[in-house]
mmCIF file of C-alpha atoms in Angstrom:
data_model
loop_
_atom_site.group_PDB
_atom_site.id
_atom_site.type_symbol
_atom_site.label_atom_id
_atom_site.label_comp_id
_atom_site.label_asym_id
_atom_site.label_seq_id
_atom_site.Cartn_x
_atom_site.Cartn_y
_atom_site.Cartn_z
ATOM 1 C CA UNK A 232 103.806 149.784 119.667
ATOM 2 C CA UNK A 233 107.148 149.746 117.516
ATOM 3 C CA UNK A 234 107.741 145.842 116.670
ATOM 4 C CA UNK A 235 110.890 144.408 117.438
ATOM 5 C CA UNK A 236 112.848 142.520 115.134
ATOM 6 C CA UNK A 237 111.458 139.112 115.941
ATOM 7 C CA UNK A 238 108.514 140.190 116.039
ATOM 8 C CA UNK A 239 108.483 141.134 112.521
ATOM 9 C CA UNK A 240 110.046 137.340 111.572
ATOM 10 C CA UNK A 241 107.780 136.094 113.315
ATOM 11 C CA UNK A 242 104.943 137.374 111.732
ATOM 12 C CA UNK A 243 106.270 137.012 108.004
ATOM 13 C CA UNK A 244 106.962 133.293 109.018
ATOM 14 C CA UNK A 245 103.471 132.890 110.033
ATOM 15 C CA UNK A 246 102.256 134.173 106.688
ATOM 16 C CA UNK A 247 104.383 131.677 105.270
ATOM 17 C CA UNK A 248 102.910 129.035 106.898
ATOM 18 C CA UNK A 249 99.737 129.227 106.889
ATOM 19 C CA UNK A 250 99.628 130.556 102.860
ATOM 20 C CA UNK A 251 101.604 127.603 101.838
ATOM 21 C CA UNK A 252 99.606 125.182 103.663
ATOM 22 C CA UNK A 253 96.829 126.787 102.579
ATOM 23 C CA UNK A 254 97.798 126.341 99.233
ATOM 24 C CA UNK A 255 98.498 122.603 100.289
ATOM 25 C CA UNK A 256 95.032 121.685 100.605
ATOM 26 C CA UNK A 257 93.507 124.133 97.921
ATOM 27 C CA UNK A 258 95.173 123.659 94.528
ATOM 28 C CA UNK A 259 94.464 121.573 91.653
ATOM 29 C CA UNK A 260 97.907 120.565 90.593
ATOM 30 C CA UNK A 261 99.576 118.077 93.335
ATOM 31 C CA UNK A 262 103.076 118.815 92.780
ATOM 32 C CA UNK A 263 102.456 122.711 92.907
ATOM 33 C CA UNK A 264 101.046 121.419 96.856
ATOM 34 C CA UNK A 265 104.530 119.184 97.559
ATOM 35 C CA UNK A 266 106.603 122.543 97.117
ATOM 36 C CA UNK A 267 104.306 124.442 98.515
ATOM 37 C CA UNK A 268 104.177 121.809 101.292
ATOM 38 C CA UNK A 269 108.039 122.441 101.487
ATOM 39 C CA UNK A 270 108.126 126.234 101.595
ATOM 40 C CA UNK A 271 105.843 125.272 105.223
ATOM 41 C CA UNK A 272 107.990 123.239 105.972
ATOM 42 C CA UNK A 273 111.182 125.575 105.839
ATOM 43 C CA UNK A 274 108.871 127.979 107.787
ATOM 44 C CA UNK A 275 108.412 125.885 110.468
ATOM 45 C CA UNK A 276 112.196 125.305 110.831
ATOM 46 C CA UNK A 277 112.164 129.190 111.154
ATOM 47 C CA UNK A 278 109.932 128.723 114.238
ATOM 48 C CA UNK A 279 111.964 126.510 115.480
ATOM 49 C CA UNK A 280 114.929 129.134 115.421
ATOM 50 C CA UNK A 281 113.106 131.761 117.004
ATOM 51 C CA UNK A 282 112.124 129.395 119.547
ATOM 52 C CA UNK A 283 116.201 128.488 120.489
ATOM 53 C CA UNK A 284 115.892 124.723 118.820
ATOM 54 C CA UNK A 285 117.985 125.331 116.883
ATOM 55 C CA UNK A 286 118.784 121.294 116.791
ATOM 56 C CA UNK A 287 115.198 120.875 115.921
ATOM 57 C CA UNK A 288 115.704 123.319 112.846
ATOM 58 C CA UNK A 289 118.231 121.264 111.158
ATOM 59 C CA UNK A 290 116.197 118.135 112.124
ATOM 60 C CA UNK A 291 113.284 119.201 110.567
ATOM 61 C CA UNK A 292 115.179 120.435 107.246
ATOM 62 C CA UNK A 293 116.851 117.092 107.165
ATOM 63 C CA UNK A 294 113.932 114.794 108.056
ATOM 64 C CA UNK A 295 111.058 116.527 106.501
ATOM 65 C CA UNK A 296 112.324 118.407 103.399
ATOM 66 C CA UNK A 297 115.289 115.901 103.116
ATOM 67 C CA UNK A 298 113.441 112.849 102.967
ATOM 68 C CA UNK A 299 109.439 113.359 103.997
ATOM 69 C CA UNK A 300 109.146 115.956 100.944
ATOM 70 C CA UNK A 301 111.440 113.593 98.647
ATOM 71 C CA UNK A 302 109.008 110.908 99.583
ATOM 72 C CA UNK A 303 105.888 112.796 98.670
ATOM 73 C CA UNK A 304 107.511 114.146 95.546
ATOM 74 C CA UNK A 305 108.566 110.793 94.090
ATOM 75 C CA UNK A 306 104.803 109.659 94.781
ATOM 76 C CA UNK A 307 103.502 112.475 92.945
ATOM 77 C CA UNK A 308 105.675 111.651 89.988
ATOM 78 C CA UNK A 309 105.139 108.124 90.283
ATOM 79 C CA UNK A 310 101.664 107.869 90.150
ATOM 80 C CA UNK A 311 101.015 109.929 87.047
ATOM 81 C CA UNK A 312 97.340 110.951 85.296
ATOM 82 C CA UNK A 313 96.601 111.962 89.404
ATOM 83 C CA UNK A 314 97.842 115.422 89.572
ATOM 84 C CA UNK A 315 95.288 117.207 87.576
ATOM 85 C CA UNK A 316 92.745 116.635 89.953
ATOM 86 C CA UNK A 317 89.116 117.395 91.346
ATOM 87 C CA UNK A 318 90.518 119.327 94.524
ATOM 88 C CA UNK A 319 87.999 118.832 96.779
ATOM 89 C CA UNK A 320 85.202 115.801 97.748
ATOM 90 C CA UNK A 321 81.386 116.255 98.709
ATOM 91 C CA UNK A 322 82.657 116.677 102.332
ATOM 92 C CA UNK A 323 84.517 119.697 101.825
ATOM 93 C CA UNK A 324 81.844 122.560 102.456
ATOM 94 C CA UNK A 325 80.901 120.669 105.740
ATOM 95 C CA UNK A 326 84.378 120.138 106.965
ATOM 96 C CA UNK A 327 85.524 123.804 106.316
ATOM 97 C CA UNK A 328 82.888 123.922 108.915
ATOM 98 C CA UNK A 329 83.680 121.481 111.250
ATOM 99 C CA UNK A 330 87.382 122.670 111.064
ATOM 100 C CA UNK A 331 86.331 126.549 111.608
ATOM 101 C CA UNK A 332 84.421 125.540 114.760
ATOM 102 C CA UNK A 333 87.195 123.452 116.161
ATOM 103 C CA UNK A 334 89.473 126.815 115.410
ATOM 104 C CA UNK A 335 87.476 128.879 117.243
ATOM 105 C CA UNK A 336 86.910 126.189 119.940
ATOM 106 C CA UNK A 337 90.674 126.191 119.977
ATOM 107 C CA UNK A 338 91.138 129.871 120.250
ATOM 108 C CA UNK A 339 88.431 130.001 122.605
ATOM 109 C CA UNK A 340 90.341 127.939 125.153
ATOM 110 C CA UNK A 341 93.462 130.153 124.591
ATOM 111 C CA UNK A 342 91.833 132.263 127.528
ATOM 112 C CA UNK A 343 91.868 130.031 130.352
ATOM 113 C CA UNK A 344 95.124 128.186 129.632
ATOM 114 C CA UNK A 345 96.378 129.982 133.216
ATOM 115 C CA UNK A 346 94.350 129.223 136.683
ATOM 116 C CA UNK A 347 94.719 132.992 137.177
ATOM 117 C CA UNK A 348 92.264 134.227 134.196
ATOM 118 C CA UNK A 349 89.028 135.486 134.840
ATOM 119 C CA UNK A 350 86.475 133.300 133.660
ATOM 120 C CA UNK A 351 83.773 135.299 133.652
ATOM 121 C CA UNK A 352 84.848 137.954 131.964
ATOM 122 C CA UNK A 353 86.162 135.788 128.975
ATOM 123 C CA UNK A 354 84.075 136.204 126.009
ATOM 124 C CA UNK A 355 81.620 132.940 125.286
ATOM 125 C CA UNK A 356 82.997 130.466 126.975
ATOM 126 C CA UNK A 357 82.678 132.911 130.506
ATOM 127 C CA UNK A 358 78.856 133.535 129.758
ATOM 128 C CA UNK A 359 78.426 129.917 128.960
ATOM 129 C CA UNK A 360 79.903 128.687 132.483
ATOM 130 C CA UNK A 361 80.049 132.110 134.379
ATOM 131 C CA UNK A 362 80.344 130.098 137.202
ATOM 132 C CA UNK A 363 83.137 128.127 136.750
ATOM 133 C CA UNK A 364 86.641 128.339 137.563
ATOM 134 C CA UNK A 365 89.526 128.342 135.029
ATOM 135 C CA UNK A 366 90.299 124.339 136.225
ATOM 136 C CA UNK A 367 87.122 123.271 135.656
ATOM 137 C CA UNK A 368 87.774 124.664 132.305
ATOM 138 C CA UNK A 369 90.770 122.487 131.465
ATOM 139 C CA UNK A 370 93.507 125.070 132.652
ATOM 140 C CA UNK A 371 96.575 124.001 133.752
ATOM 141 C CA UNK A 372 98.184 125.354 136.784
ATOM 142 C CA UNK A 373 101.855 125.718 135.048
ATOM 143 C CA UNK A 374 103.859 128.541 135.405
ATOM 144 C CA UNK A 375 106.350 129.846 133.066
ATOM 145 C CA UNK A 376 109.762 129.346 133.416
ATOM 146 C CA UNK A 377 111.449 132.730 134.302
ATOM 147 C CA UNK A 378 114.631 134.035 135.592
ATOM 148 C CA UNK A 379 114.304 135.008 139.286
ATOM 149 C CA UNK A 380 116.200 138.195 139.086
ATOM 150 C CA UNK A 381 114.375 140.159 136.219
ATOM 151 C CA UNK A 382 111.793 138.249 135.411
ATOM 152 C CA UNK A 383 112.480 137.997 131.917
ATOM 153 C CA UNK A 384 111.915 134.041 130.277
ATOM 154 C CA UNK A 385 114.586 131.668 131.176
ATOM 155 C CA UNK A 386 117.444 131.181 128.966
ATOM 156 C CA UNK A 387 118.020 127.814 127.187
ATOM 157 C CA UNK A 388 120.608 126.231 129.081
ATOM 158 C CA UNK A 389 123.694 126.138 126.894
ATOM 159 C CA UNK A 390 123.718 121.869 127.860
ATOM 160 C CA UNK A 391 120.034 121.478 126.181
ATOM 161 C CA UNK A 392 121.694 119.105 123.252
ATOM 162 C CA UNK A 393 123.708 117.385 125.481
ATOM 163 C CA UNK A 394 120.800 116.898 128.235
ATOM 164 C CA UNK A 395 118.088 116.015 125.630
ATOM 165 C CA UNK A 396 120.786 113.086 123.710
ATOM 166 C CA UNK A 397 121.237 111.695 127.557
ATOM 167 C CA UNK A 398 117.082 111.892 128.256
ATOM 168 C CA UNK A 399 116.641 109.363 125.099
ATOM 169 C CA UNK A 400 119.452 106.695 126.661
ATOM 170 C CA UNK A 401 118.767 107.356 130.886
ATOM 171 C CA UNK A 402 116.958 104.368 131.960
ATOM 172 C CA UNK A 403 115.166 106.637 134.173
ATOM 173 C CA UNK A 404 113.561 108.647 131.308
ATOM 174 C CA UNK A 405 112.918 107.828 127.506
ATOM 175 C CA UNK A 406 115.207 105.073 126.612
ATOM 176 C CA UNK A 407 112.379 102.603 126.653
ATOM 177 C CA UNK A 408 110.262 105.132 124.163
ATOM 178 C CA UNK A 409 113.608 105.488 122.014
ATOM 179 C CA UNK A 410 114.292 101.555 121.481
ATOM 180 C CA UNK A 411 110.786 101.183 120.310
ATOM 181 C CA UNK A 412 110.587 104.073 118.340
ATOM 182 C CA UNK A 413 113.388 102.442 116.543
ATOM 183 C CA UNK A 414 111.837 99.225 115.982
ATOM 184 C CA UNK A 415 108.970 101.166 114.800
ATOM 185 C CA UNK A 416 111.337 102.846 112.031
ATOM 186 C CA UNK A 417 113.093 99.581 111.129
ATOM 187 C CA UNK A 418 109.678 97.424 111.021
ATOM 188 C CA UNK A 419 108.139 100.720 108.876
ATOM 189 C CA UNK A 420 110.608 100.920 106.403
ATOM 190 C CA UNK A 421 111.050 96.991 105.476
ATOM 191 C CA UNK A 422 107.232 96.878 105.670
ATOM 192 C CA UNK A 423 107.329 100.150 102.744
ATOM 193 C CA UNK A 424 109.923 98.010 101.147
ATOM 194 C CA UNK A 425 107.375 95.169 100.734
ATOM 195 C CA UNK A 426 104.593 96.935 100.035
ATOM 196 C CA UNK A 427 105.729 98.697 97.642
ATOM 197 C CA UNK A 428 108.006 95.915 95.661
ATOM 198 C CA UNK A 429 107.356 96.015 92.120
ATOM 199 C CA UNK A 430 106.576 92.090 91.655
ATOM 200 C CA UNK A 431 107.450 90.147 88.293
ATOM 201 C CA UNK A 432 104.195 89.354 86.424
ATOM 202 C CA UNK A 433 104.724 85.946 86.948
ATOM 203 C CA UNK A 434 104.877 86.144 90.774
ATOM 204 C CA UNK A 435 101.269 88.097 90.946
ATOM 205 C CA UNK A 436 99.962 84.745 88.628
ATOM 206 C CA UNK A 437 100.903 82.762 90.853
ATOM 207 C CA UNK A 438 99.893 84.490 93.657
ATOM 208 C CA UNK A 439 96.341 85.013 91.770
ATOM 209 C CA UNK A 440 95.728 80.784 91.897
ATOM 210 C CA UNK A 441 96.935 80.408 94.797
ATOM 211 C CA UNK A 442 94.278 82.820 96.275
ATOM 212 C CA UNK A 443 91.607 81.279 93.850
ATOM 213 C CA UNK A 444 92.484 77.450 94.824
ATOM 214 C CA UNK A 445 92.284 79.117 98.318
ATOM 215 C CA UNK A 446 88.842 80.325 98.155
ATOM 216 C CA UNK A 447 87.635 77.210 95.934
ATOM 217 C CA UNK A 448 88.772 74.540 99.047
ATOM 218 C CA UNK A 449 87.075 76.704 101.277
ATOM 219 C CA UNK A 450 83.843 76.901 99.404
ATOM 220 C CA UNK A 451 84.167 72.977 99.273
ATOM 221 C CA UNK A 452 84.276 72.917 102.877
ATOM 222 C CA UNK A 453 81.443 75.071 103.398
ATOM 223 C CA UNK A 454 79.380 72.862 101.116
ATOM 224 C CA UNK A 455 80.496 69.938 102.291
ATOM 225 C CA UNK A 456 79.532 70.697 106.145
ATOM 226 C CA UNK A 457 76.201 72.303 104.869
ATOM 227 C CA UNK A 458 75.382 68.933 103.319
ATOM 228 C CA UNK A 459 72.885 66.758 105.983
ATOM 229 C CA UNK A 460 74.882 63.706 107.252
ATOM 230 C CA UNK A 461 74.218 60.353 105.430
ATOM 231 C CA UNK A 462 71.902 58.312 106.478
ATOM 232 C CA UNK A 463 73.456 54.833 107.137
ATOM 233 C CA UNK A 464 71.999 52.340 104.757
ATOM 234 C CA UNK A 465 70.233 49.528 107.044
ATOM 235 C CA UNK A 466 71.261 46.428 105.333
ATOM 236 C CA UNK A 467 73.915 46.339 102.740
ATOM 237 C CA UNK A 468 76.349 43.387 102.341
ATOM 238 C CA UNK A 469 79.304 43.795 103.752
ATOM 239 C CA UNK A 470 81.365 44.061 100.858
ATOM 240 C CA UNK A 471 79.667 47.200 99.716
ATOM 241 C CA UNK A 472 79.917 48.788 102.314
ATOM 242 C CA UNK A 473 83.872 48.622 102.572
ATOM 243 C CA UNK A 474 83.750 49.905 98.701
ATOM 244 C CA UNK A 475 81.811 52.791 99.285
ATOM 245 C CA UNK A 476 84.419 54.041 102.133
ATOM 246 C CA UNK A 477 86.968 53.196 100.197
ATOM 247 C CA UNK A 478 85.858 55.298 97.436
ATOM 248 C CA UNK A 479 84.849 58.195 99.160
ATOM 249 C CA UNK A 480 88.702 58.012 100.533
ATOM 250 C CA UNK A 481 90.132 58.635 97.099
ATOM 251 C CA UNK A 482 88.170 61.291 96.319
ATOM 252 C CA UNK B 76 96.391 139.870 130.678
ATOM 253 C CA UNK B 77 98.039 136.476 131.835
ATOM 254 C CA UNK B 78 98.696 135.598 128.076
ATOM 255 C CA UNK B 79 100.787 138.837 127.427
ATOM 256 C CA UNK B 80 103.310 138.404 129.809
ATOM 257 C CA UNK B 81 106.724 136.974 129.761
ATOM 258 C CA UNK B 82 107.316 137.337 125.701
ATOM 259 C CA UNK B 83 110.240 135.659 124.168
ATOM 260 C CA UNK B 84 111.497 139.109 122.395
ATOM 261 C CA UNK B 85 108.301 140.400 122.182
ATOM 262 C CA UNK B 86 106.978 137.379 121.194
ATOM 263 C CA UNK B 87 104.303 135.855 123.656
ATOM 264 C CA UNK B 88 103.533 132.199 123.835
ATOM 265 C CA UNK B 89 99.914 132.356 122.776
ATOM 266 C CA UNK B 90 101.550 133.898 118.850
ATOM 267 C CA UNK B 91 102.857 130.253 118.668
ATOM 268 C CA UNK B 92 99.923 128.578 119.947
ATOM 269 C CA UNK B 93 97.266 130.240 117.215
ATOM 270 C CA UNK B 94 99.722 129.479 114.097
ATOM 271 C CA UNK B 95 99.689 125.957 115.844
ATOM 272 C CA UNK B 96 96.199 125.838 115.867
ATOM 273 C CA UNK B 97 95.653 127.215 112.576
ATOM 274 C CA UNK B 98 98.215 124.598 111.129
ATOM 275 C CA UNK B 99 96.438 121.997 112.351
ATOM 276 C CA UNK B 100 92.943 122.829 111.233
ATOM 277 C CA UNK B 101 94.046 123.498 107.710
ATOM 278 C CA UNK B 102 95.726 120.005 107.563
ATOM 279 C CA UNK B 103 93.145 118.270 109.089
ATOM 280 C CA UNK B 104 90.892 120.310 106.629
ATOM 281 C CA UNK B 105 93.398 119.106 103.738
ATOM 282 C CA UNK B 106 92.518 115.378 105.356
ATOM 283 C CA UNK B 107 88.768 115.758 105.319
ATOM 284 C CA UNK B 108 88.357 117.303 102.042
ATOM 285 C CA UNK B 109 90.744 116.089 99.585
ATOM 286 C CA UNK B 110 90.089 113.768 96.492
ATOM 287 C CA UNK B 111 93.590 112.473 96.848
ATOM 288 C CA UNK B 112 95.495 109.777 99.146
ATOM 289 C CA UNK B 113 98.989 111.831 98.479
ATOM 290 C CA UNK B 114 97.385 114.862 99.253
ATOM 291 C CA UNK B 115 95.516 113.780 102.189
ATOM 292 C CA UNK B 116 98.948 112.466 103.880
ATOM 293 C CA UNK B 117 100.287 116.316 103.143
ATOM 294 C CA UNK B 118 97.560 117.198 105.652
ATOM 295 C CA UNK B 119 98.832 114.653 108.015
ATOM 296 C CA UNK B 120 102.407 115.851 107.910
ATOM 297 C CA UNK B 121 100.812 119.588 108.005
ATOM 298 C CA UNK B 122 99.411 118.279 111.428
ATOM 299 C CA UNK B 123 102.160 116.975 112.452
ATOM 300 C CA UNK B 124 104.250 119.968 112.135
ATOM 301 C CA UNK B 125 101.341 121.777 113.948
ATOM 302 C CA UNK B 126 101.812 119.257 116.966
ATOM 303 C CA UNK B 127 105.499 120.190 116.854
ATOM 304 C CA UNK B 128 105.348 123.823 117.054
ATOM 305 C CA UNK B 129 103.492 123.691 120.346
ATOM 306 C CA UNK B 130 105.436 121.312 121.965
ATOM 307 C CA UNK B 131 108.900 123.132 121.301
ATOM 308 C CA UNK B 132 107.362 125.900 122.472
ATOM 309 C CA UNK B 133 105.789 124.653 125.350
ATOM 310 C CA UNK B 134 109.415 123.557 126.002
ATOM 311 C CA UNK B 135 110.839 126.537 125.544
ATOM 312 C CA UNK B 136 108.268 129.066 127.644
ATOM 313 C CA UNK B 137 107.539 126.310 130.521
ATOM 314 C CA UNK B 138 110.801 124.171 130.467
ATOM 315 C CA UNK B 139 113.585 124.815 128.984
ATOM 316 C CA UNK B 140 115.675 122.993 131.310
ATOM 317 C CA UNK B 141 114.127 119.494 130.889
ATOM 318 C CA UNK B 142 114.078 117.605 128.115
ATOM 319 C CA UNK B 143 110.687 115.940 127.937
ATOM 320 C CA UNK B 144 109.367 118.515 125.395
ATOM 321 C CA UNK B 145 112.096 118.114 122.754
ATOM 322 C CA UNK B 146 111.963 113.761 123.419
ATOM 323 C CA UNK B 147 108.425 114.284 122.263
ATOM 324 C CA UNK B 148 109.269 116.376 119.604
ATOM 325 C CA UNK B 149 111.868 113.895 118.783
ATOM 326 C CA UNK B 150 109.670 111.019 118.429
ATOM 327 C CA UNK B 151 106.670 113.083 116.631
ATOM 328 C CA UNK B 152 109.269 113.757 114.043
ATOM 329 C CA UNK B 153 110.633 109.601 113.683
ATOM 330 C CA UNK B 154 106.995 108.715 113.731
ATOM 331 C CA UNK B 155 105.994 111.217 111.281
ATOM 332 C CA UNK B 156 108.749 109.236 108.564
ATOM 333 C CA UNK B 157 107.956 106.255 109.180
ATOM 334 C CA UNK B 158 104.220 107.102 108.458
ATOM 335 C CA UNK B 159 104.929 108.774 105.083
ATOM 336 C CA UNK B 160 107.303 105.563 104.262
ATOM 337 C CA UNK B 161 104.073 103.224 105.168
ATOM 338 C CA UNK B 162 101.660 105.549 103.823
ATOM 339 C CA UNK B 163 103.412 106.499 100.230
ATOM 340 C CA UNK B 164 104.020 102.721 99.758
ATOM 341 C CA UNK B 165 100.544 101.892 100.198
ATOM 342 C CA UNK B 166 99.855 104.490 98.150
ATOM 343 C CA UNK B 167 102.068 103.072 95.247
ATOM 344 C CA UNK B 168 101.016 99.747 95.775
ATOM 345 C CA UNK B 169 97.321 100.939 95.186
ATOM 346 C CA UNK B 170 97.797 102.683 92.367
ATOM 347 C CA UNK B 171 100.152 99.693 90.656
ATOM 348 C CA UNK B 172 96.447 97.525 91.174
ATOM 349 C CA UNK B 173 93.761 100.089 90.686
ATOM 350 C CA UNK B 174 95.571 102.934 88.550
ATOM 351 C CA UNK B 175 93.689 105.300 90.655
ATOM 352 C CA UNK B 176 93.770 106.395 94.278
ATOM 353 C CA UNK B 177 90.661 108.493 94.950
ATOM 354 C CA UNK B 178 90.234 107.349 98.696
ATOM 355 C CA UNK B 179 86.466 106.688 97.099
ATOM 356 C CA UNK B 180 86.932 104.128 94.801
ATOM 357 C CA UNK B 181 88.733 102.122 97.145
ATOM 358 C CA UNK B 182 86.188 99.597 98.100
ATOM 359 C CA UNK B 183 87.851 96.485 97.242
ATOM 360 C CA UNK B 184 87.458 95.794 101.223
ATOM 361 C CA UNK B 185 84.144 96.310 101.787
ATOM 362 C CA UNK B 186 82.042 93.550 102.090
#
């Protein structure tokens, strides 16, 4: 079976992918993984192409590599003495496990994504639940979209920008989802600016007592209700009395 | 079978759906296993883009004429910066007060 042309991009952009991000999570040297994390990126926006976004390729070449991957890199730089690092935790041998199985679990259910499949004859999962039928399974009963005359996939009406910038500001469809996706971006970014505000020396002092005189009022508290009640004195003169109240008011 | 019909070009939807799959598991491998905050975020975004793939294709093999798929795609990507704004300040904030950020020494917290 000749390949065609896309065919071919396809698979080279796959190879890309998943040797970069491979790369991502296996090297020593951090900023070697936020290029590396880039060339993915780039990749992606080829699948994107192939797949007639072509909005979503220049999206994700502005967004990600324009600012995500200008993020991470700035990080890297600015936290220095952290790049030469031990690449992998205790966890790792068990969750290159845990993610293999959920791999194959995902490429398992590849096979029943449509009603029509035969369950039975599907490898594992059909002698696990021979029996069952391909909803029972999680399939979903969606057909794909395809042009009537020659059956061929449907085309990508010419309109898609246009239709998709009206979905995100129709009150009947994701304007509500767009205004608070906003506000999530404008609370995010002047919640980044405050968390990460280089404070003057001075400031974190002051900060420091403050906690400190904090935690010592509260400890007084604690004491104080932890102390038994006094017992009233039966007979004292009067004048004492008024003293001790008095005193205990000033302090 | 089912899978191997209607290809974009030659290219069926199920191509998409296994580098999806394999994107994901190698980020959230990259989350599980690394010593690193920075580098555990790169597994998030790695995710992320995983997540992506699949719904623009999903869009594009089951409907290309509405726009739900690309909204979502939309929003995965606006969510996706304003995580690795939150997350890379935290991360610089950390490291300002601990010079370190090995997720396991970070146990000022516990109790």
């Amino acid at each position: 079976m000749a390949l065609t042309l896309q065919q071919v991009i396809f698979l080279a952009l796959a190879v890309v992918v998943i040797g970069a991000a491979l790369f991502v999570v296996t090297t020593r040297n951090l900023f070697r993984a936020a290029l590396m994390l880039v060339l993915s990126f780039f990749a992606v926006a080829g699948f994107y192409v192939l797949l007639d976004a072509g909005l979503f390729a220049v999206a994700q070449i502005l967004i990600y590599i324009g600012a995500i991957s200008i993020l991470i890199i700035f990080s890297v730089m600015l936290t220095r003495g952290m790049q030469a690092m031990i690449p992998r935790n205790s966890q790792a041998f068990w969750s290159a496990v845990v993610v293999a199985i959920i791999f194959a679990m995902l490429l398992l259910l590849l096979g029943p994504l449509r009603t029509t499949v035969n369950v039975a004859a599907w490898p594992i999962i059909g002698s696990i639940f021979p029996n069952a039928t391909p909803r029972e399974l999680g399939a979903v009963p969606w057909a794909y979209a395809v042009e009537p005359a020659t059956g061929l996939p449907a085309v990508v009406p010419e309109t898609y920008i246009a239709t998709f910038g009206f979905s995100l500001v129709d009150i009947n469809q994701y304007v509500l989802p767009f205004l608070l996706v906003a506000l999530l971006v404008d609370i995010a970014l002047s919640g980044a600016v405050h968390i990460a505000r280089q404070r003057r020396p001075i400031e974190v002092i002051q900060e420091r007592q403050d906690i400190a005189a904090e935690d010592a009022a509260e400890a007084e508290a604690i004491r104080n209700a932890q102390q038994p009640a006094p017992v009233p004195a039966p007979a004292l003169p009067e004048g004492a009395v008024a003293a001790a109240t008095s005193a205990a008011n000033e302090h | 079978m089912d899978l191997f019909a209607n290809a974009l070009n030659g290219i069926p939807l199920w191509w998409f759906l296994v580098v999806s799959a394999a994107l994901f598991c190698i980020g959230l491998y990259g989350v599980m296993a690394r010593k690193n905050a920075i580098a555990m975020l790169m597994g998030v975004e790695l995710m992320l883009n995983a997540v992506n793939i699949n719904l623009i294709a999903f869009w594009r093999f089951i409907a290309p004429n509405s726009p739900s798929g690309l909204a979502f795609a939309a929003f995965v990507f606006v969510i996706a910066a304003a995580e690795a704004a939150i997350g890379l300040a935290l991360i610089i904030s950390v490291y300002r007060s601990n010079q370190s950020i090995d997720p396991e020494k970070l146990d000022q917290m516990k109790l």
